[in-house]
Short mmCIF file of C-alpha atoms and ligand atoms in Angstrom, two decimals:
data_model
loop_
_atom_site.label_atom_id
_atom_site.label_comp_id
_atom_site.label_asym_id
_atom_site.label_seq_id
_atom_site.Cartn_x
_atom_site.Cartn_y
_atom_site.Cartn_z
CA UNK D 1 66.56 80.02 83.28
CA UNK D 2 70.18 79.39 84.28
CA UNK D 3 70.98 75.91 85.55
CA UNK D 4 70.58 76.79 89.25
CA UNK D 5 68.46 79.45 90.85
CA UNK D 6 70.56 82.22 92.38
CA UNK D 7 69.30 84.32 95.29
CA UNK D 8 70.51 87.44 97.07
CA UNK D 9 69.57 87.81 100.73
CA UNK D 10 70.55 91.06 102.45
CA UNK D 11 71.21 91.39 106.17
CA UNK D 12 72.07 87.70 106.32
CA UNK D 13 75.00 87.56 108.76
CA UNK D 14 72.51 86.71 111.51
CA UNK D 15 68.86 86.64 112.55
CA UNK D 16 66.05 86.31 110.02
CA UNK D 17 68.29 86.88 106.97
CA UNK D 18 70.65 84.10 107.96
CA UNK D 19 67.71 81.71 108.46
CA UNK D 20 66.35 82.63 105.01
CA UNK D 21 69.76 82.03 103.38
CA UNK D 22 69.98 78.69 105.15
CA UNK D 23 66.48 77.62 104.11
CA UNK D 24 67.02 78.53 100.45
CA UNK D 25 70.33 76.67 100.47
CA UNK D 26 68.61 73.51 101.73
CA UNK D 27 66.44 73.73 98.62
CA UNK D 28 69.55 73.70 96.40
CA UNK D 29 69.42 77.42 95.61
CA UNK D 30 72.75 79.24 95.30
CA UNK D 31 72.77 82.13 97.74
CA UNK D 32 74.75 85.36 97.85
CA UNK D 33 74.62 86.74 101.38
CA UNK D 34 75.10 90.49 101.80
CA UNK D 35 75.73 92.27 105.08
CA UNK D 36 77.60 95.24 106.52
CA UNK D 37 79.05 92.85 109.10
CA UNK D 38 82.16 91.08 107.72
CA UNK D 39 81.10 87.95 109.67
CA UNK D 40 78.83 87.30 106.68
CA UNK D 41 81.76 85.78 104.78
CA UNK D 42 82.23 83.06 107.40
CA UNK D 43 78.45 82.52 107.67
CA UNK D 44 78.33 81.86 103.93
CA UNK D 45 81.10 79.26 104.25
CA UNK D 46 79.41 77.55 107.20
CA UNK D 47 76.01 77.21 105.50
CA UNK D 48 77.71 76.03 102.34
CA UNK D 49 79.50 73.25 104.25
CA UNK D 50 76.28 72.22 106.01
CA UNK D 51 74.01 72.20 102.95
CA UNK D 52 76.36 71.48 100.04
CA UNK D 53 74.90 74.45 98.16
CA UNK D 54 77.02 77.23 96.71
CA UNK D 55 76.95 80.20 99.08
CA UNK D 56 79.14 83.24 99.30
CA UNK D 57 79.08 86.14 101.72
CA UNK D 58 79.80 89.73 100.65
CA UNK D 59 80.24 92.91 102.64
CA UNK D 60 77.77 95.55 101.44
CA UNK D 61 76.22 98.67 102.90
CA UNK D 62 72.67 98.53 101.58
CA UNK D 63 71.99 102.20 102.32
CA UNK D 64 74.65 103.12 99.75
CA UNK D 65 73.72 102.82 96.07
CA UNK D 66 77.28 102.36 94.79
CA UNK D 67 77.98 99.70 97.37
CA UNK D 68 74.91 97.82 96.11
CA UNK D 69 76.02 98.12 92.45
CA UNK D 70 79.46 96.72 93.35
CA UNK D 71 77.84 93.97 95.40
CA UNK D 72 75.65 92.94 92.47
CA UNK D 73 78.59 92.88 90.04
CA UNK D 74 80.59 90.75 92.48
CA UNK D 75 77.66 88.37 92.96
CA UNK D 76 77.25 87.79 89.21
CA UNK D 77 80.95 87.10 88.87
CA UNK D 78 81.23 84.79 91.92
CA UNK D 79 78.07 82.88 91.08
CA UNK D 80 78.95 82.73 87.37
CA UNK D 81 75.53 83.95 86.31
CA UNK D 82 74.08 86.80 84.29
CA UNK D 83 71.12 87.58 86.55
CA UNK D 84 69.69 86.62 89.93
CA UNK D 85 66.34 84.88 90.20
CA UNK D 86 65.47 85.86 93.77
CA UNK D 87 66.04 88.97 95.89
CA UNK D 88 65.15 89.09 99.57
CA UNK D 89 65.44 92.65 100.90
CA UNK D 90 65.83 91.78 104.57
CA UNK D 91 68.51 94.11 106.02
CA UNK D 92 67.07 96.49 108.58
CA UNK D 93 67.77 98.35 111.79
CA UNK D 94 65.76 100.16 114.44
CA UNK D 95 66.70 103.25 116.44
CA UNK D 96 63.65 103.64 118.66
CA UNK D 97 62.74 106.87 120.46
CA UNK D 98 59.60 108.85 121.10
CA UNK D 99 59.22 111.42 118.35
CA UNK D 100 59.86 114.32 120.74
CA UNK D 101 63.25 112.81 121.51
CA UNK D 102 64.09 111.41 118.07
CA UNK D 103 67.22 112.90 116.55
CA UNK D 104 67.68 113.68 112.88
CA UNK D 105 70.40 111.04 112.82
CA UNK D 106 68.04 108.33 114.17
CA UNK D 107 65.47 109.30 111.55
CA UNK D 108 67.98 109.40 108.72
CA UNK D 109 69.75 106.17 109.53
CA UNK D 110 66.58 104.09 109.75
CA UNK D 111 65.00 105.56 106.62
CA UNK D 112 68.22 104.89 104.70
CA UNK D 113 68.92 101.36 105.92
CA UNK D 114 65.30 100.18 105.90
CA UNK D 115 63.87 102.01 102.86
CA UNK D 116 66.59 103.35 100.53
CA UNK D 117 68.16 99.88 100.69
CA UNK D 118 65.10 98.36 99.04
CA UNK D 119 65.42 100.75 96.09
CA UNK D 120 69.21 100.30 95.94
CA UNK D 121 69.13 96.50 95.77
CA UNK D 122 65.98 96.05 93.71
CA UNK D 123 67.31 98.47 91.10
CA UNK D 124 70.28 96.11 90.50
CA UNK D 125 68.33 92.91 89.93
CA UNK D 126 65.22 93.96 88.01
CA UNK D 127 66.75 94.49 84.51
CA UNK D 128 68.16 90.93 84.57
CA UNK D 129 64.85 89.50 85.77
CA UNK D 130 62.98 91.31 82.99
CA UNK D 131 65.38 89.82 80.42
CA UNK D 132 64.59 86.25 81.52
CA UNK D 133 60.90 87.03 82.12
CA UNK D 134 61.00 85.60 85.64
CA UNK D 135 61.82 86.73 89.16
CA UNK D 136 60.93 86.75 92.83
CA UNK D 137 61.31 89.73 95.15
CA UNK D 138 60.42 89.53 98.83
CA UNK D 139 60.67 92.62 101.02
CA UNK D 140 60.87 92.19 104.77
CA UNK D 141 58.68 94.92 106.28
CA UNK D 142 57.22 94.84 109.78
CA UNK D 143 53.83 94.97 111.45
CA UNK D 144 55.07 98.30 112.82
CA UNK D 145 54.19 99.81 109.44
CA UNK D 146 50.74 100.30 110.93
CA UNK D 147 52.18 102.56 113.63
CA UNK D 148 53.99 101.80 116.87
CA UNK D 149 54.91 104.14 119.72
CA UNK D 150 58.61 104.99 119.65
CA UNK D 151 59.06 103.94 116.03
CA UNK D 152 58.09 106.93 113.84
CA UNK D 153 61.26 106.37 111.78
CA UNK D 154 60.92 102.58 111.53
CA UNK D 155 57.15 102.67 110.87
CA UNK D 156 57.61 105.26 108.12
CA UNK D 157 60.34 103.19 106.45
CA UNK D 158 58.43 99.92 106.73
CA UNK D 159 55.21 101.53 105.42
CA UNK D 160 57.27 102.88 102.53
CA UNK D 161 58.43 99.34 101.79
CA UNK D 162 54.81 98.27 101.48
CA UNK D 163 53.91 101.08 99.07
CA UNK D 164 56.99 100.20 97.04
CA UNK D 165 56.03 96.49 97.02
CA UNK D 166 52.50 97.17 95.83
CA UNK D 167 53.56 99.52 93.03
CA UNK D 168 56.40 97.30 91.83
CA UNK D 169 54.17 94.23 91.82
CA UNK D 170 51.86 96.01 89.37
CA UNK D 171 54.71 97.22 87.16
CA UNK D 172 56.53 93.88 87.01
CA UNK D 173 53.70 91.32 86.92
CA UNK D 174 53.76 91.24 83.10
CA UNK D 175 57.33 89.88 83.30
CA UNK D 176 56.38 87.09 85.71
CA UNK D 177 58.24 88.85 88.48
CA UNK D 178 56.37 88.65 91.76
CA UNK D 179 56.90 91.23 94.49
CA UNK D 180 55.56 90.55 97.98
CA UNK D 181 56.17 91.79 101.50
CA UNK D 182 56.26 89.87 104.76
CA UNK D 183 55.67 91.43 108.15
CA UNK D 184 57.26 89.43 110.95
CA UNK D 185 55.61 89.88 114.35
CA UNK D 186 57.93 89.38 117.31
CA UNK D 187 60.79 87.11 116.25
CA UNK D 188 63.66 85.94 118.45
CA UNK D 189 66.74 87.58 116.91
CA UNK D 190 69.55 89.86 118.13
CA UNK D 191 67.31 92.83 117.20
CA UNK D 192 64.54 91.79 119.62
CA UNK D 193 66.92 90.39 122.24
CA UNK D 194 67.88 94.02 122.83
CA UNK D 195 64.29 94.72 123.98
CA UNK D 196 63.93 94.89 127.82
CA UNK D 197 62.46 91.75 129.43
CA UNK D 198 59.22 93.47 130.61
CA UNK D 199 58.47 94.63 127.05
CA UNK D 200 59.24 91.16 125.65
CA UNK D 201 56.74 89.73 128.13
CA UNK D 202 54.12 92.27 126.99
CA UNK D 203 54.61 91.14 123.39
CA UNK D 204 54.35 87.49 124.40
CA UNK D 205 51.03 88.19 126.14
CA UNK D 206 49.69 89.56 122.83
CA UNK D 207 50.67 86.52 120.72
CA UNK D 208 47.72 84.08 120.42
CA UNK D 209 50.13 81.20 119.73
CA UNK D 210 51.82 81.93 123.07
CA UNK D 211 55.36 81.78 121.74
CA UNK D 212 57.83 84.21 120.26
CA UNK D 213 58.47 83.50 116.58
CA UNK D 214 61.65 81.88 115.33
CA UNK D 215 63.71 83.16 112.39
CA UNK D 216 62.86 79.82 110.75
CA UNK D 217 59.12 80.66 110.90
CA UNK D 218 59.84 83.62 108.62
CA UNK D 219 62.34 81.71 106.47
CA UNK D 220 59.87 78.89 105.77
CA UNK D 221 57.28 81.30 104.47
CA UNK D 222 59.74 83.28 102.37
CA UNK D 223 60.87 79.99 100.87
CA UNK D 224 57.27 79.33 99.79
CA UNK D 225 56.90 82.82 98.30
CA UNK D 226 59.98 82.40 96.11
CA UNK D 227 58.94 78.95 94.89
CA UNK D 228 57.08 78.11 91.68
CA UNK D 229 54.05 77.21 93.82
CA UNK D 230 53.59 80.92 94.59
CA UNK D 231 53.87 82.10 90.98
CA UNK D 232 50.37 83.68 90.99
CA UNK D 233 50.82 85.56 94.26
CA UNK D 234 52.02 89.15 93.95
CA UNK D 235 51.53 92.49 95.69
CA UNK D 236 50.62 90.78 98.94
CA UNK D 237 51.57 91.72 102.49
CA UNK D 238 51.61 88.73 104.81
CA UNK D 239 51.99 88.84 108.58
CA UNK D 240 54.09 86.08 110.15
CA UNK D 241 53.16 86.68 113.74
CA UNK D 242 51.51 83.69 115.41
CA UNK D 243 48.19 85.51 115.14
CA UNK D 244 49.35 88.75 116.76
CA UNK D 245 47.71 91.91 115.46
CA UNK D 246 48.93 95.43 116.12
N1 LIG Z 1 63.04 90.41 114.78
C1 LIG Z 1 61.80 90.84 114.67
O1 LIG Z 1 60.94 90.61 115.53
C2 LIG Z 1 61.36 91.61 113.44
C3 LIG Z 1 60.04 92.01 113.38
C4 LIG Z 1 59.60 92.70 112.26
C5 LIG Z 1 60.48 92.97 111.23
N2 LIG Z 1 61.78 92.58 111.34
C6 LIG Z 1 62.64 92.91 110.20
O2 LIG Z 1 63.33 91.75 109.79
C7 LIG Z 1 64.59 92.09 109.23
C8 LIG Z 1 65.69 91.28 109.92
O3 LIG Z 1 65.65 91.59 111.30
P1 LIG Z 1 66.42 90.75 112.41
O4 LIG Z 1 65.55 90.70 113.60
O5 LIG Z 1 66.98 89.48 111.84
O6 LIG Z 1 67.58 91.81 112.73
P2 LIG Z 1 69.11 91.60 113.13
O7 LIG Z 1 69.54 92.90 113.73
O8 LIG Z 1 69.28 90.38 113.94
O9 LIG Z 1 69.81 91.39 111.71
C9 LIG Z 1 69.85 92.42 110.76
C10 LIG Z 1 71.05 92.23 109.85
O10 LIG Z 1 71.10 93.35 108.96
C11 LIG Z 1 72.43 93.79 108.86
N3 LIG Z 1 72.52 95.20 108.48
C12 LIG Z 1 72.25 96.28 109.25
N4 LIG Z 1 72.54 97.41 108.58
C13 LIG Z 1 73.00 97.04 107.36
C14 LIG Z 1 73.47 97.76 106.24
N5 LIG Z 1 73.55 99.09 106.22
N6 LIG Z 1 73.87 97.06 105.15
C15 LIG Z 1 73.84 95.70 105.15
N7 LIG Z 1 73.42 94.96 106.20
C16 LIG Z 1 73.00 95.63 107.30
C17 LIG Z 1 73.01 93.56 110.27
O11 LIG Z 1 74.43 93.55 110.26
C18 LIG Z 1 72.38 92.23 110.63
O12 LIG Z 1 73.18 91.13 110.23
C19 LIG Z 1 64.74 93.61 109.43
O13 LIG Z 1 64.36 94.27 108.24
C20 LIG Z 1 63.75 93.91 110.53
O14 LIG Z 1 63.29 95.24 110.48
C21 LIG Z 1 62.25 91.92 112.41
#
């Protein structure tokens, strides 16, 4: 293995992705942050100053295969490495609407950002992981994969992520590459802050722990999944939801 572990975290300019990048950095892992929002560059600098780890932010559109190939090349060069050890496919969006009102654009955008992205980014890192016979891939799905009113597009994409995770875990286990999915419940991020207050309250009522999750709750668990301690865990789908079920 190269001297330092190197991780890619997508969708890390804010929210859950940013918390994951921060957590990995506190463990001394070098982190490449990728996001469509150019603010990611500054976020990388800030976390680097706070943790002393090497971090760098890159602008990437994860729904675009060529953008992901360029991103990966730039990461290898900036991090002075020949592979990455960890990939966290976290970038995601929602465009909620009842199916009868859902536009083709809403469908397309969510499927591309939430599902194609996982193929686009994973495709970059796997050959390098196979070469070193080691790797960690964590896909951020959602409990909505089980079905949620107003989220036919999002549920389909997030269910696709789980099928992808399970298949890849079987294909890559022989190379000591683990592939797992996490399903956050209701986590306090810009994505959920857009939800109307009455709906937020309804979610809160359904959470046995009686609090909305924090991005750090997800980050702490992802940090465990990418550690050596989790080397025999693969193909799993873990809810991080304070006990909430769908
Ligand atoms: N917040 C929750 O309660 C919750 C629950 C379940 C699952 N999730 C999942 O967790 C992940 C992170 O969600 P969040 O709540 O932090 O969302 P967020 O909206 O706060 O952050 C998402 C990040 O992804 C980036 N992004 C969007 N489109 C992109 C693209 N095309 N290319 C690159 N980056 C792009 C955004 O710029 C943003 O920085 C998502 O996959 C989401 O579906 C969130």
